[in-house]
Amino acid sequence: MLCWFCAEGARATCRFCGRGVCPEHARFGPFLLEVTRSVVRDRSEALVVEDAVQCGTCRPRPQPVAMPELD
């Protein structure tokens, strides 16, 4: 796979969009892996990966998108 930006060999793929990125173009940031409801604390808690690979070009939406057709 080649880097989306420079066509050099990709070393990783963006966690959000799947674009290949080389070490020079790779960015890192948090990725929400799982949300669970804690019975003990009676609140929602998230399991987050702090340094997930990101391409820096895609823009994941900050809010969930409703998909009523899947209900």
PDB file of C-alpha atoms in Angstrom, residues 17-71:
ATOM      1  CA  CYS A  17     -10.974   6.253   6.818  1.00  0.00           C
ATOM      2  CA  GLY A  18      -8.415   3.541   5.969  1.00  0.00           C
ATOM      3  CA  ARG A  19      -6.037   5.702   3.914  1.00  0.00           C
ATOM      4  CA  GLY A  20      -2.444   4.492   3.909  1.00  0.00           C
ATOM      5  CA  VAL A  21       0.082   6.840   5.532  1.00  0.00           C
ATOM      6  CA  CYS A  22       3.870   6.887   5.723  1.00  0.00           C
ATOM      7  CA  PRO A  23       5.697   7.828   8.960  1.00  0.00           C
ATOM      8  CA  GLU A  24       6.047  11.435   7.791  1.00  0.00           C
ATOM      9  CA  HIS A  25       2.321  11.937   7.197  1.00  0.00           C
ATOM     10  CA  ALA A  26       0.947   9.875  10.072  1.00  0.00           C
ATOM     11  CA  ARG A  27      -0.821  11.764  12.854  1.00  0.00           C
ATOM     12  CA  PHE A  28      -1.875  10.343  16.194  1.00  0.00           C
ATOM     13  CA  GLY A  29      -4.880  10.985  18.384  1.00  0.00           C
ATOM     14  CA  PRO A  30      -7.559   9.364  20.529  1.00  0.00           C
ATOM     15  CA  PHE A  31      -9.977   6.731  19.241  1.00  0.00           C
ATOM     16  CA  LEU A  32     -13.083   5.681  21.153  1.00  0.00           C
ATOM     17  CA  LEU A  33     -12.948   1.893  21.146  1.00  0.00           C
ATOM     18  CA  GLU A  34     -15.918   0.955  23.314  1.00  0.00           C
ATOM     19  CA  VAL A  35     -18.579   2.517  25.554  1.00  0.00           C
ATOM     20  CA  THR A  36     -20.009   0.543  28.453  1.00  0.00           C
ATOM     21  CA  ARG A  37     -22.391   1.237  31.294  1.00  0.00           C
ATOM     22  CA  SER A  38     -20.807   0.810  34.726  1.00  0.00           C
ATOM     23  CA  VAL A  39     -23.196  -0.883  37.155  1.00  0.00           C
ATOM     24  CA  VAL A  40     -21.017   0.021  40.134  1.00  0.00           C
ATOM     25  CA  ARG A  41     -20.726   3.742  39.324  1.00  0.00           C
ATOM     26  CA  ASP A  42     -24.039   4.036  37.427  1.00  0.00           C
ATOM     27  CA  ARG A  43     -22.501   5.955  34.544  1.00  0.00           C
ATOM     28  CA  SER A  44     -21.209   5.430  31.021  1.00  0.00           C
ATOM     29  CA  GLU A  45     -17.491   4.808  30.671  1.00  0.00           C
ATOM     30  CA  ALA A  46     -15.326   4.650  27.556  1.00  0.00           C
ATOM     31  CA  LEU A  47     -12.307   2.605  26.597  1.00  0.00           C
ATOM     32  CA  VAL A  48     -10.098   4.961  24.557  1.00  0.00           C
ATOM     33  CA  VAL A  49      -6.916   4.276  22.578  1.00  0.00           C
ATOM     34  CA  GLU A  50      -4.779   7.407  23.047  1.00  0.00           C
ATOM     35  CA  ASP A  51      -2.404   7.127  20.080  1.00  0.00           C
ATOM     36  CA  ALA A  52      -4.426   5.725  17.181  1.00  0.00           C
ATOM     37  CA  VAL A  53      -3.086   6.460  13.684  1.00  0.00           C
ATOM     38  CA  GLN A  54      -4.929   9.212  11.827  1.00  0.00           C
ATOM     39  CA  CYS A  55      -4.316  10.635   8.348  1.00  0.00           C
ATOM     40  CA  GLY A  56      -5.173  14.217   9.293  1.00  0.00           C
ATOM     41  CA  THR A  57      -7.361  14.680   6.210  1.00  0.00           C
ATOM     42  CA  CYS A  58     -10.576  12.890   7.117  1.00  0.00           C
ATOM     43  CA  ARG A  59     -12.880  14.586   9.577  1.00  0.00           C
ATOM     44  CA  PRO A  60     -14.798  12.135  11.767  1.00  0.00           C
ATOM     45  CA  ARG A  61     -18.077  13.682  12.855  1.00  0.00           C
ATOM     46  CA  PRO A  62     -18.187  14.766  16.491  1.00  0.00           C
ATOM     47  CA  GLN A  63     -21.780  13.582  17.009  1.00  0.00           C
ATOM     48  CA  PRO A  64     -23.435  10.234  16.189  1.00  0.00           C
ATOM     49  CA  VAL A  65     -25.523  10.060  13.012  1.00  0.00           C
ATOM     50  CA  ALA A  66     -29.066   8.720  13.344  1.00  0.00           C
ATOM     51  CA  MET A  67     -29.752   5.620  11.228  1.00  0.00           C
ATOM     52  CA  PRO A  68     -33.423   4.762  11.769  1.00  0.00           C
ATOM     53  CA  GLU A  69     -33.396   2.349   8.808  1.00  0.00           C
ATOM     54  CA  LEU A  70     -31.356  -0.045  10.932  1.00  0.00           C
ATOM     55  CA  ASP A  71     -33.887  -0.142  13.805  1.00  0.00           C
TER      56      ASP A  71
END
